[in-house]
């Protein structure tokens, strides 16, 4: 289940504010999810319905499936996400 991964929105800024270890873990988890579909991923509800979140330690990555692509658009601390 290989899907293309695209970064949009504020995710580039969010990645830059993470320490090197966290950034590496998040990018690795995103690549693994795009390649295999594996990861702690759950659909979001309410106003965020249609989006998903990928849990990577204390970080939450917001994802939007769009055809053959996965759009990663935001990273937040678990207490601040959504």
PDB file of N, CA, C and O in Angstrom:
ATOM      1  N   UNK A   1       0.838  -1.190   0.000  1.00  0.00           N
ATOM      2  CA  UNK A   1       0.000   0.000   0.000  1.00  0.00           C
ATOM      3  C   UNK A   1       0.880   1.250   0.000  1.00  0.00           C
ATOM      4  O   UNK A   1       0.860   2.044   0.914  1.00  0.00           O
ATOM      5  N   UNK A   2       1.682   1.415  -0.986  1.00  0.00           N
ATOM      6  CA  UNK A   2       2.568   2.581  -1.091  1.00  0.00           C
ATOM      7  C   UNK A   2       1.767   3.779  -1.561  1.00  0.00           C
ATOM      8  O   UNK A   2       1.125   3.741  -2.598  1.00  0.00           O
ATOM      9  N   UNK A   3       1.778   4.838  -0.764  1.00  0.00           N
ATOM     10  CA  UNK A   3       1.102   6.078  -1.129  1.00  0.00           C
ATOM     11  C   UNK A   3       2.106   7.217  -1.069  1.00  0.00           C
ATOM     12  O   UNK A   3       3.025   7.203  -0.268  1.00  0.00           O
ATOM     13  N   UNK A   4       1.910   8.186  -1.928  1.00  0.00           N
ATOM     14  CA  UNK A   4       2.798   9.353  -1.950  1.00  0.00           C
ATOM     15  C   UNK A   4       2.512  10.211  -0.720  1.00  0.00           C
ATOM     16  O   UNK A   4       1.368  10.373  -0.309  1.00  0.00           O
ATOM     17  N   UNK A   5       3.555  10.749  -0.148  1.00  0.00           N
ATOM     18  CA  UNK A   5       3.440  11.609   1.027  1.00  0.00           C
ATOM     19  C   UNK A   5       3.763  13.030   0.615  1.00  0.00           C
ATOM     20  O   UNK A   5       4.784  13.283  -0.020  1.00  0.00           O
ATOM     21  N   UNK A   6       2.867  13.951   0.942  1.00  0.00           N
ATOM     22  CA  UNK A   6       3.050  15.366   0.593  1.00  0.00           C
ATOM     23  C   UNK A   6       2.932  16.203   1.865  1.00  0.00           C
ATOM     24  O   UNK A   6       2.090  15.954   2.713  1.00  0.00           O
ATOM     25  N   UNK A   7       3.813  17.191   1.991  1.00  0.00           N
ATOM     26  CA  UNK A   7       3.801  18.085   3.154  1.00  0.00           C
ATOM     27  C   UNK A   7       3.193  19.415   2.732  1.00  0.00           C
ATOM     28  O   UNK A   7       3.623  20.011   1.756  1.00  0.00           O
ATOM     29  N   UNK A   8       2.192  19.871   3.481  1.00  0.00           N
ATOM     30  CA  UNK A   8       1.523  21.140   3.198  1.00  0.00           C
ATOM     31  C   UNK A   8       1.263  21.892   4.492  1.00  0.00           C
ATOM     32  O   UNK A   8       1.426  21.362   5.579  1.00  0.00           O
ATOM     33  N   UNK A   9       0.783  23.103   4.334  1.00  0.00           N
ATOM     34  CA  UNK A   9       0.407  23.895   5.499  1.00  0.00           C
ATOM     35  C   UNK A   9       1.610  24.250   6.341  1.00  0.00           C
ATOM     36  O   UNK A   9       2.691  24.529   5.839  1.00  0.00           O
ATOM     37  N   UNK A  10       1.431  24.174   7.631  1.00  0.00           N
ATOM     38  CA  UNK A  10       2.474  24.623   8.555  1.00  0.00           C
ATOM     39  C   UNK A  10       3.418  23.517   9.001  1.00  0.00           C
ATOM     40  O   UNK A  10       4.241  23.719   9.874  1.00  0.00           O
ATOM     41  N   UNK A  11       3.330  22.357   8.377  1.00  0.00           N
ATOM     42  CA  UNK A  11       4.129  21.220   8.860  1.00  0.00           C
ATOM     43  C   UNK A  11       5.634  21.462   8.754  1.00  0.00           C
ATOM     44  O   UNK A  11       6.391  21.026   9.595  1.00  0.00           O
ATOM     45  N   UNK A  12       6.085  22.175   7.735  1.00  0.00           N
ATOM     46  CA  UNK A  12       7.520  22.439   7.599  1.00  0.00           C
ATOM     47  C   UNK A  12       8.001  23.273   8.791  1.00  0.00           C
ATOM     48  O   UNK A  12       9.030  22.983   9.399  1.00  0.00           O
ATOM     49  N   UNK A  13       7.238  24.279   9.155  1.00  0.00           N
ATOM     50  CA  UNK A  13       7.563  25.105  10.323  1.00  0.00           C
ATOM     51  C   UNK A  13       7.517  24.255  11.597  1.00  0.00           C
ATOM     52  O   UNK A  13       8.386  24.374  12.462  1.00  0.00           O
ATOM     53  N   UNK A  14       6.512  23.390  11.694  1.00  0.00           N
ATOM     54  CA  UNK A  14       6.388  22.522  12.867  1.00  0.00           C
ATOM     55  C   UNK A  14       7.577  21.577  12.990  1.00  0.00           C
ATOM     56  O   UNK A  14       8.089  21.359  14.086  1.00  0.00           O
ATOM     57  N   UNK A  15       8.030  21.019  11.871  1.00  0.00           N
ATOM     58  CA  UNK A  15       9.180  20.118  11.891  1.00  0.00           C
ATOM     59  C   UNK A  15      10.445  20.835  12.351  1.00  0.00           C
ATOM     60  O   UNK A  15      11.253  20.273  13.085  1.00  0.00           O
ATOM     61  N   UNK A  16      10.611  22.080  11.935  1.00  0.00           N
ATOM     62  CA  UNK A  16      11.808  22.836  12.297  1.00  0.00           C
ATOM     63  C   UNK A  16      11.880  23.122  13.793  1.00  0.00           C
ATOM     64  O   UNK A  16      12.958  23.252  14.353  1.00  0.00           O
ATOM     65  N   UNK A  17      10.737  23.211  14.457  1.00  0.00           N
ATOM     66  CA  UNK A  17      10.755  23.525  15.888  1.00  0.00           C
ATOM     67  C   UNK A  17      10.997  22.293  16.757  1.00  0.00           C
ATOM     68  O   UNK A  17      11.264  22.419  17.954  1.00  0.00           O
ATOM     69  N   UNK A  18      10.943  21.098  16.174  1.00  0.00           N
ATOM     70  CA  UNK A  18      11.212  19.877  16.935  1.00  0.00           C
ATOM     71  C   UNK A  18      12.713  19.675  17.089  1.00  0.00           C
ATOM     72  O   UNK A  18      13.494  20.084  16.234  1.00  0.00           O
ATOM     73  N   UNK A  19      13.101  19.009  18.173  1.00  0.00           N
ATOM     74  CA  UNK A  19      14.508  18.653  18.322  1.00  0.00           C
ATOM     75  C   UNK A  19      14.833  17.562  17.295  1.00  0.00           C
ATOM     76  O   UNK A  19      13.935  16.936  16.731  1.00  0.00           O
ATOM     77  N   UNK A  20      16.106  17.350  17.027  1.00  0.00           N
ATOM     78  CA  UNK A  20      16.539  16.441  15.954  1.00  0.00           C
ATOM     79  C   UNK A  20      16.002  15.024  16.142  1.00  0.00           C
ATOM     80  O   UNK A  20      15.568  14.384  15.177  1.00  0.00           O
ATOM     81  N   UNK A  21      16.010  14.515  17.365  1.00  0.00           N
ATOM     82  CA  UNK A  21      15.529  13.153  17.620  1.00  0.00           C
ATOM     83  C   UNK A  21      14.038  13.024  17.334  1.00  0.00           C
ATOM     84  O   UNK A  21      13.598  12.087  16.682  1.00  0.00           O
ATOM     85  N   UNK A  22      13.244  13.986  17.824  1.00  0.00           N
ATOM     86  CA  UNK A  22      11.796  13.957  17.582  1.00  0.00           C
ATOM     87  C   UNK A  22      11.485  14.098  16.099  1.00  0.00           C
ATOM     88  O   UNK A  22      10.614  13.402  15.566  1.00  0.00           O
ATOM     89  N   UNK A  23      12.199  14.995  15.428  1.00  0.00           N
ATOM     90  CA  UNK A  23      11.993  15.196  13.990  1.00  0.00           C
ATOM     91  C   UNK A  23      12.267  13.900  13.228  1.00  0.00           C
ATOM     92  O   UNK A  23      11.485  13.492  12.370  1.00  0.00           O
ATOM     93  N   UNK A  24      13.345  13.211  13.572  1.00  0.00           N
ATOM     94  CA  UNK A  24      13.683  11.953  12.912  1.00  0.00           C
ATOM     95  C   UNK A  24      12.611  10.896  13.164  1.00  0.00           C
ATOM     96  O   UNK A  24      12.233  10.153  12.247  1.00  0.00           O
ATOM     97  N   UNK A  25      12.111  10.822  14.392  1.00  0.00           N
ATOM     98  CA  UNK A  25      11.058   9.845  14.714  1.00  0.00           C
ATOM     99  C   UNK A  25       9.771  10.132  13.956  1.00  0.00           C
ATOM    100  O   UNK A  25       9.130   9.217  13.443  1.00  0.00           O
ATOM    101  N   UNK A  26       9.400  11.408  13.873  1.00  0.00           N
ATOM    102  CA  UNK A  26       8.172  11.790  13.163  1.00  0.00           C
ATOM    103  C   UNK A  26       8.306  11.481  11.673  1.00  0.00           C
ATOM    104  O   UNK A  26       7.409  10.881  11.068  1.00  0.00           O
ATOM    105  N   UNK A  27       9.410  11.874  11.075  1.00  0.00           N
ATOM    106  CA  UNK A  27       9.602  11.623   9.642  1.00  0.00           C
ATOM    107  C   UNK A  27       9.650  10.133   9.343  1.00  0.00           C
ATOM    108  O   UNK A  27       9.079   9.674   8.349  1.00  0.00           O
ATOM    109  N   UNK A  28      10.289   9.368  10.199  1.00  0.00           N
ATOM    110  CA  UNK A  28      10.339   7.915  10.026  1.00  0.00           C
ATOM    111  C   UNK A  28       8.942   7.303  10.116  1.00  0.00           C
ATOM    112  O   UNK A  28       8.570   6.440   9.313  1.00  0.00           O
ATOM    113  N   UNK A  29       8.155   7.748  11.091  1.00  0.00           N
ATOM    114  CA  UNK A  29       6.787   7.234  11.259  1.00  0.00           C
ATOM    115  C   UNK A  29       5.917   7.599  10.057  1.00  0.00           C
ATOM    116  O   UNK A  29       5.114   6.782   9.597  1.00  0.00           O
ATOM    117  N   UNK A  30       6.072   8.810   9.538  1.00  0.00           N
ATOM    118  CA  UNK A  30       5.309   9.220   8.353  1.00  0.00           C
ATOM    119  C   UNK A  30       5.673   8.375   7.143  1.00  0.00           C
ATOM    120  O   UNK A  30       4.791   7.908   6.415  1.00  0.00           O
ATOM    121  N   UNK A  31       6.957   8.171   6.925  1.00  0.00           N
ATOM    122  CA  UNK A  31       7.399   7.359   5.783  1.00  0.00           C
ATOM    123  C   UNK A  31       6.910   5.915   5.920  1.00  0.00           C
ATOM    124  O   UNK A  31       6.467   5.309   4.947  1.00  0.00           O
ATOM    125  N   UNK A  32       7.002   5.361   7.122  1.00  0.00           N
ATOM    126  CA  UNK A  32       6.532   3.994   7.353  1.00  0.00           C
ATOM    127  C   UNK A  32       5.031   3.891   7.098  1.00  0.00           C
ATOM    128  O   UNK A  32       4.561   2.943   6.458  1.00  0.00           O
ATOM    129  N   UNK A  33       4.273   4.874   7.564  1.00  0.00           N
ATOM    130  CA  UNK A  33       2.829   4.844   7.343  1.00  0.00           C
ATOM    131  C   UNK A  33       2.501   4.944   5.852  1.00  0.00           C
ATOM    132  O   UNK A  33       1.641   4.219   5.357  1.00  0.00           O
ATOM    133  N   UNK A  34       3.190   5.819   5.133  1.00  0.00           N
ATOM    134  CA  UNK A  34       2.939   5.967   3.693  1.00  0.00           C
ATOM    135  C   UNK A  34       3.310   4.692   2.942  1.00  0.00           C
ATOM    136  O   UNK A  34       2.645   4.311   1.987  1.00  0.00           O
ATOM    137  N   UNK A  35       4.359   4.030   3.385  1.00  0.00           N
ATOM    138  CA  UNK A  35       4.852   2.838   2.700  1.00  0.00           C
ATOM    139  C   UNK A  35       4.026   1.597   3.022  1.00  0.00           C
ATOM    140  O   UNK A  35       3.702   0.803   2.138  1.00  0.00           O
ATOM    141  N   UNK A  36       3.663   1.410   4.299  1.00  0.00           N
ATOM    142  CA  UNK A  36       3.047   0.156   4.724  1.00  0.00           C
ATOM    143  C   UNK A  36       1.630   0.296   5.275  1.00  0.00           C
ATOM    144  O   UNK A  36       0.934  -0.699   5.423  1.00  0.00           O
ATOM    145  N   UNK A  37       1.237   1.513   5.645  1.00  0.00           N
ATOM    146  CA  UNK A  37      -0.070   1.699   6.272  1.00  0.00           C
ATOM    147  C   UNK A  37      -0.054   1.402   7.754  1.00  0.00           C
ATOM    148  O   UNK A  37      -1.088   1.424   8.411  1.00  0.00           O
ATOM    149  N   UNK A  38       1.124   1.129   8.306  1.00  0.00           N
ATOM    150  CA  UNK A  38       1.242   0.798   9.723  1.00  0.00           C
ATOM    151  C   UNK A  38       1.512   2.042  10.551  1.00  0.00           C
ATOM    152  O   UNK A  38       2.237   2.935  10.125  1.00  0.00           O
ATOM    153  N   UNK A  39       0.929   2.073  11.730  1.00  0.00           N
ATOM    154  CA  UNK A  39       1.151   3.170  12.657  1.00  0.00           C
ATOM    155  C   UNK A  39      -0.073   3.356  13.531  1.00  0.00           C
ATOM    156  O   UNK A  39      -1.134   2.782  13.273  1.00  0.00           O
ATOM    157  N   UNK A  40       0.069   4.150  14.559  1.00  0.00           N
ATOM    158  CA  UNK A  40      -1.039   4.441  15.473  1.00  0.00           C
ATOM    159  C   UNK A  40      -1.855   5.578  14.866  1.00  0.00           C
ATOM    160  O   UNK A  40      -1.673   6.746  15.195  1.00  0.00           O
ATOM    161  N   UNK A  41      -2.759   5.223  13.951  1.00  0.00           N
ATOM    162  CA  UNK A  41      -3.541   6.203  13.201  1.00  0.00           C
ATOM    163  C   UNK A  41      -5.014   6.024  13.541  1.00  0.00           C
ATOM    164  O   UNK A  41      -5.519   4.896  13.543  1.00  0.00           O
ATOM    165  N   UNK A  42      -5.678   7.146  13.826  1.00  0.00           N
ATOM    166  CA  UNK A  42      -7.108   7.115  14.117  1.00  0.00           C
ATOM    167  C   UNK A  42      -7.796   8.282  13.414  1.00  0.00           C
ATOM    168  O   UNK A  42      -7.202   9.355  13.273  1.00  0.00           O
ATOM    169  N   UNK A  43      -9.052   8.073  13.013  1.00  0.00           N
ATOM    170  CA  UNK A  43      -9.789   9.180  12.388  1.00  0.00           C
ATOM    171  C   UNK A  43     -10.168  10.230  13.417  1.00  0.00           C
ATOM    172  O   UNK A  43     -10.403   9.924  14.586  1.00  0.00           O
ATOM    173  N   UNK A  44     -10.219  11.479  12.975  1.00  0.00           N
ATOM    174  CA  UNK A  44     -10.659  12.570  13.831  1.00  0.00           C
ATOM    175  C   UNK A  44     -12.146  12.771  13.661  1.00  0.00           C
ATOM    176  O   UNK A  44     -12.734  12.378  12.651  1.00  0.00           O
ATOM    177  N   UNK A  45     -12.766  13.413  14.641  1.00  0.00           N
ATOM    178  CA  UNK A  45     -14.222  13.611  14.632  1.00  0.00           C
ATOM    179  C   UNK A  45     -14.556  15.088  14.604  1.00  0.00           C
ATOM    180  O   UNK A  45     -13.692  15.942  14.708  1.00  0.00           O
ATOM    181  N   UNK A  46     -15.836  15.379  14.513  1.00  0.00           N
ATOM    182  CA  UNK A  46     -16.321  16.757  14.576  1.00  0.00           C
ATOM    183  C   UNK A  46     -15.877  17.572  13.389  1.00  0.00           C
ATOM    184  O   UNK A  46     -15.956  17.133  12.253  1.00  0.00           O
ATOM    185  N   UNK A  47     -15.386  18.788  13.654  1.00  0.00           N
ATOM    186  CA  UNK A  47     -14.991  19.686  12.574  1.00  0.00           C
ATOM    187  C   UNK A  47     -13.784  19.164  11.793  1.00  0.00           C
ATOM    188  O   UNK A  47     -13.502  19.631  10.701  1.00  0.00           O
ATOM    189  N   UNK A  48     -13.076  18.178  12.359  1.00  0.00           N
ATOM    190  CA  UNK A  48     -11.901  17.611  11.696  1.00  0.00           C
ATOM    191  C   UNK A  48     -12.209  16.279  11.018  1.00  0.00           C
ATOM    192  O   UNK A  48     -11.297  15.579  10.585  1.00  0.00           O
ATOM    193  N   UNK A  49     -13.483  15.916  10.911  1.00  0.00           N
ATOM    194  CA  UNK A  49     -13.869  14.658  10.273  1.00  0.00           C
ATOM    195  C   UNK A  49     -13.286  14.597   8.865  1.00  0.00           C
ATOM    196  O   UNK A  49     -13.261  15.580   8.136  1.00  0.00           O
ATOM    197  N   UNK A  50     -12.775  13.438   8.512  1.00  0.00           N
ATOM    198  CA  UNK A  50     -12.112  13.262   7.221  1.00  0.00           C
ATOM    199  C   UNK A  50     -10.605  13.294   7.345  1.00  0.00           C
ATOM    200  O   UNK A  50      -9.892  12.834   6.462  1.00  0.00           O
ATOM    201  N   UNK A  51     -10.110  13.849   8.454  1.00  0.00           N
ATOM    202  CA  UNK A  51      -8.677  13.873   8.731  1.00  0.00           C
ATOM    203  C   UNK A  51      -8.348  12.747   9.703  1.00  0.00           C
ATOM    204  O   UNK A  51      -9.221  12.182  10.355  1.00  0.00           O
ATOM    205  N   UNK A  52      -7.067  12.440   9.788  1.00  0.00           N
ATOM    206  CA  UNK A  52      -6.579  11.409  10.684  1.00  0.00           C
ATOM    207  C   UNK A  52      -5.427  11.962  11.498  1.00  0.00           C
ATOM    208  O   UNK A  52      -4.823  12.957  11.125  1.00  0.00           O
ATOM    209  N   UNK A  53      -5.124  11.282  12.597  1.00  0.00           N
ATOM    210  CA  UNK A  53      -3.956  11.676  13.376  1.00  0.00           C
ATOM    211  C   UNK A  53      -3.060  10.461  13.511  1.00  0.00           C
ATOM    212  O   UNK A  53      -3.500   9.333  13.666  1.00  0.00           O
ATOM    213  N   UNK A  54      -1.768  10.721  13.404  1.00  0.00           N
ATOM    214  CA  UNK A  54      -0.737   9.714  13.604  1.00  0.00           C
ATOM    215  C   UNK A  54      -0.035  10.064  14.903  1.00  0.00           C
ATOM    216  O   UNK A  54       0.471  11.178  15.054  1.00  0.00           O
ATOM    217  N   UNK A  55      -0.027   9.137  15.856  1.00  0.00           N
ATOM    218  CA  UNK A  55       0.619   9.381  17.145  1.00  0.00           C
ATOM    219  C   UNK A  55       2.068   8.922  17.066  1.00  0.00           C
ATOM    220  O   UNK A  55       2.357   7.801  16.681  1.00  0.00           O
ATOM    221  N   UNK A  56       2.979   9.839  17.414  1.00  0.00           N
ATOM    222  CA  UNK A  56       4.408   9.537  17.473  1.00  0.00           C
ATOM    223  C   UNK A  56       4.898  10.073  18.813  1.00  0.00           C
ATOM    224  O   UNK A  56       5.230  11.247  18.936  1.00  0.00           O
ATOM    225  N   UNK A  57       4.887   9.225  19.825  1.00  0.00           N
ATOM    226  CA  UNK A  57       5.258   9.661  21.174  1.00  0.00           C
ATOM    227  C   UNK A  57       4.292  10.725  21.645  1.00  0.00           C
ATOM    228  O   UNK A  57       3.083  10.536  21.627  1.00  0.00           O
ATOM    229  N   UNK A  58       4.818  11.885  22.062  1.00  0.00           N
ATOM    230  CA  UNK A  58       3.948  12.964  22.540  1.00  0.00           C
ATOM    231  C   UNK A  58       3.448  13.848  21.400  1.00  0.00           C
ATOM    232  O   UNK A  58       2.713  14.795  21.635  1.00  0.00           O
ATOM    233  N   UNK A  59       3.860  13.559  20.172  1.00  0.00           N
ATOM    234  CA  UNK A  59       3.483  14.374  19.015  1.00  0.00           C
ATOM    235  C   UNK A  59       2.323  13.756  18.250  1.00  0.00           C
ATOM    236  O   UNK A  59       2.201  12.544  18.157  1.00  0.00           O
ATOM    237  N   UNK A  60       1.476  14.620  17.701  1.00  0.00           N
ATOM    238  CA  UNK A  60       0.362  14.199  16.869  1.00  0.00           C
ATOM    239  C   UNK A  60       0.520  14.847  15.503  1.00  0.00           C
ATOM    240  O   UNK A  60       0.667  16.072  15.401  1.00  0.00           O
ATOM    241  N   UNK A  61       0.521  14.026  14.472  1.00  0.00           N
ATOM    242  CA  UNK A  61       0.654  14.501  13.101  1.00  0.00           C
ATOM    243  C   UNK A  61      -0.723  14.402  12.455  1.00  0.00           C
ATOM    244  O   UNK A  61      -1.328  13.330  12.447  1.00  0.00           O
ATOM    245  N   UNK A  62      -1.233  15.505  11.939  1.00  0.00           N
ATOM    246  CA  UNK A  62      -2.537  15.519  11.283  1.00  0.00           C
ATOM    247  C   UNK A  62      -2.352  15.184   9.805  1.00  0.00           C
ATOM    248  O   UNK A  62      -1.502  15.760   9.128  1.00  0.00           O
ATOM    249  N   UNK A  63      -3.157  14.236   9.338  1.00  0.00           N
ATOM    250  CA  UNK A  63      -3.062  13.726   7.974  1.00  0.00           C
ATOM    251  C   UNK A  63      -4.397  13.843   7.268  1.00  0.00           C
ATOM    252  O   UNK A  63      -5.447  13.744   7.892  1.00  0.00           O
ATOM    253  N   UNK A  64      -4.339  13.991   5.969  1.00  0.00           N
ATOM    254  CA  UNK A  64      -5.541  14.042   5.147  1.00  0.00           C
ATOM    255  C   UNK A  64      -5.316  13.142   3.940  1.00  0.00           C
ATOM    256  O   UNK A  64      -4.453  13.437   3.109  1.00  0.00           O
ATOM    257  N   UNK A  65      -6.050  12.023   3.849  1.00  0.00           N
ATOM    258  CA  UNK A  65      -5.904  11.178   2.662  1.00  0.00           C
ATOM    259  C   UNK A  65      -6.583  11.852   1.474  1.00  0.00           C
ATOM    260  O   UNK A  65      -7.685  12.371   1.594  1.00  0.00           O
ATOM    261  N   UNK A  66      -5.885  11.872   0.357  1.00  0.00           N
ATOM    262  CA  UNK A  66      -6.440  12.501  -0.848  1.00  0.00           C
ATOM    263  C   UNK A  66      -6.060  11.636  -2.047  1.00  0.00           C
ATOM    264  O   UNK A  66      -4.977  11.796  -2.614  1.00  0.00           O
ATOM    265  N   UNK A  67      -6.936  10.714  -2.402  1.00  0.00           N
ATOM    266  CA  UNK A  67      -6.649   9.800  -3.507  1.00  0.00           C
ATOM    267  C   UNK A  67      -5.426   8.964  -3.193  1.00  0.00           C
ATOM    268  O   UNK A  67      -5.320   8.372  -2.125  1.00  0.00           O
ATOM    269  N   UNK A  68      -4.461   8.932  -4.109  1.00  0.00           N
ATOM    270  CA  UNK A  68      -3.260   8.124  -3.887  1.00  0.00           C
ATOM    271  C   UNK A  68      -2.213   8.832  -3.015  1.00  0.00           C
ATOM    272  O   UNK A  68      -1.117   8.335  -2.858  1.00  0.00           O
ATOM    273  N   UNK A  69      -2.560   9.971  -2.450  1.00  0.00           N
ATOM    274  CA  UNK A  69      -1.615  10.735  -1.633  1.00  0.00           C
ATOM    275  C   UNK A  69      -2.087  10.833  -0.188  1.00  0.00           C
ATOM    276  O   UNK A  69      -3.275  10.755   0.101  1.00  0.00           O
ATOM    277  N   UNK A  70      -1.120  11.038   0.678  1.00  0.00           N
ATOM    278  CA  UNK A  70      -1.396  11.374   2.071  1.00  0.00           C
ATOM    279  C   UNK A  70      -0.787  12.748   2.294  1.00  0.00           C
ATOM    280  O   UNK A  70       0.402  12.951   2.061  1.00  0.00           O
ATOM    281  N   UNK A  71      -1.604  13.682   2.734  1.00  0.00           N
ATOM    282  CA  UNK A  71      -1.125  15.035   2.991  1.00  0.00           C
ATOM    283  C   UNK A  71      -0.917  15.189   4.493  1.00  0.00           C
ATOM    284  O   UNK A  71      -1.848  15.032   5.279  1.00  0.00           O
ATOM    285  N   UNK A  72       0.310  15.471   4.882  1.00  0.00           N
ATOM    286  CA  UNK A  72       0.635  15.767   6.280  1.00  0.00           C
ATOM    287  C   UNK A  72       0.643  17.284   6.395  1.00  0.00           C
ATOM    288  O   UNK A  72       1.356  17.957   5.667  1.00  0.00           O
ATOM    289  N   UNK A  73      -0.185  17.837   7.294  1.00  0.00           N
ATOM    290  CA  UNK A  73      -0.328  19.295   7.320  1.00  0.00           C
ATOM    291  C   UNK A  73      -0.070  19.957   8.666  1.00  0.00           C
ATOM    292  O   UNK A  73      -0.008  21.181   8.745  1.00  0.00           O
ATOM    293  N   UNK A  74       0.126  19.192   9.746  1.00  0.00           N
ATOM    294  CA  UNK A  74       0.341  19.838  11.046  1.00  0.00           C
ATOM    295  C   UNK A  74       0.925  18.849  12.036  1.00  0.00           C
ATOM    296  O   UNK A  74       0.595  17.671  12.007  1.00  0.00           O
ATOM    297  N   UNK A  75       1.797  19.337  12.906  1.00  0.00           N
ATOM    298  CA  UNK A  75       2.325  18.556  14.026  1.00  0.00           C
ATOM    299  C   UNK A  75       2.126  19.389  15.285  1.00  0.00           C
ATOM    300  O   UNK A  75       2.456  20.568  15.312  1.00  0.00           O
ATOM    301  N   UNK A  76       1.568  18.773  16.312  1.00  0.00           N
ATOM    302  CA  UNK A  76       1.377  19.455  17.590  1.00  0.00           C
ATOM    303  C   UNK A  76       1.646  18.500  18.733  1.00  0.00           C
ATOM    304  O   UNK A  76       1.552  17.289  18.580  1.00  0.00           O
ATOM    305  N   UNK A  77       1.929  19.078  19.890  1.00  0.00           N
ATOM    306  CA  UNK A  77       2.022  18.327  21.119  1.00  0.00           C
ATOM    307  C   UNK A  77       0.640  17.746  21.399  1.00  0.00           C
ATOM    308  O   UNK A  77      -0.368  18.371  21.077  1.00  0.00           O
ATOM    309  N   UNK A  78       0.568  16.597  22.004  1.00  0.00           N
ATOM    310  CA  UNK A  78      -0.732  15.937  22.187  1.00  0.00           C
ATOM    311  C   UNK A  78      -1.747  16.792  22.931  1.00  0.00           C
ATOM    312  O   UNK A  78      -2.932  16.681  22.711  1.00  0.00           O
ATOM    313  N   UNK A  79      -1.308  17.659  23.825  1.00  0.00           N
ATOM    314  CA  UNK A  79      -2.229  18.507  24.563  1.00  0.00           C
ATOM    315  C   UNK A  79      -2.728  19.708  23.784  1.00  0.00           C
ATOM    316  O   UNK A  79      -3.712  20.330  24.163  1.00  0.00           O
ATOM    317  N   UNK A  80      -2.063  20.029  22.681  1.00  0.00           N
ATOM    318  CA  UNK A  80      -2.418  21.214  21.905  1.00  0.00           C
ATOM    319  C   UNK A  80      -3.028  20.896  20.544  1.00  0.00           C
ATOM    320  O   UNK A  80      -3.484  21.785  19.844  1.00  0.00           O
ATOM    321  N   UNK A  81      -2.990  19.628  20.165  1.00  0.00           N
ATOM    322  CA  UNK A  81      -3.456  19.230  18.821  1.00  0.00           C
ATOM    323  C   UNK A  81      -4.966  19.350  18.711  1.00  0.00           C
ATOM    324  O   UNK A  81      -5.683  19.249  19.698  1.00  0.00           O
ATOM    325  N   UNK A  82      -5.415  19.568  17.500  1.00  0.00           N
ATOM    326  CA  UNK A  82      -6.824  19.643  17.108  1.00  0.00           C
ATOM    327  C   UNK A  82      -7.423  20.883  17.678  1.00  0.00           C
ATOM    328  O   UNK A  82      -8.407  21.182  17.967  1.00  0.00           O
TER     329      UNK A  82
END
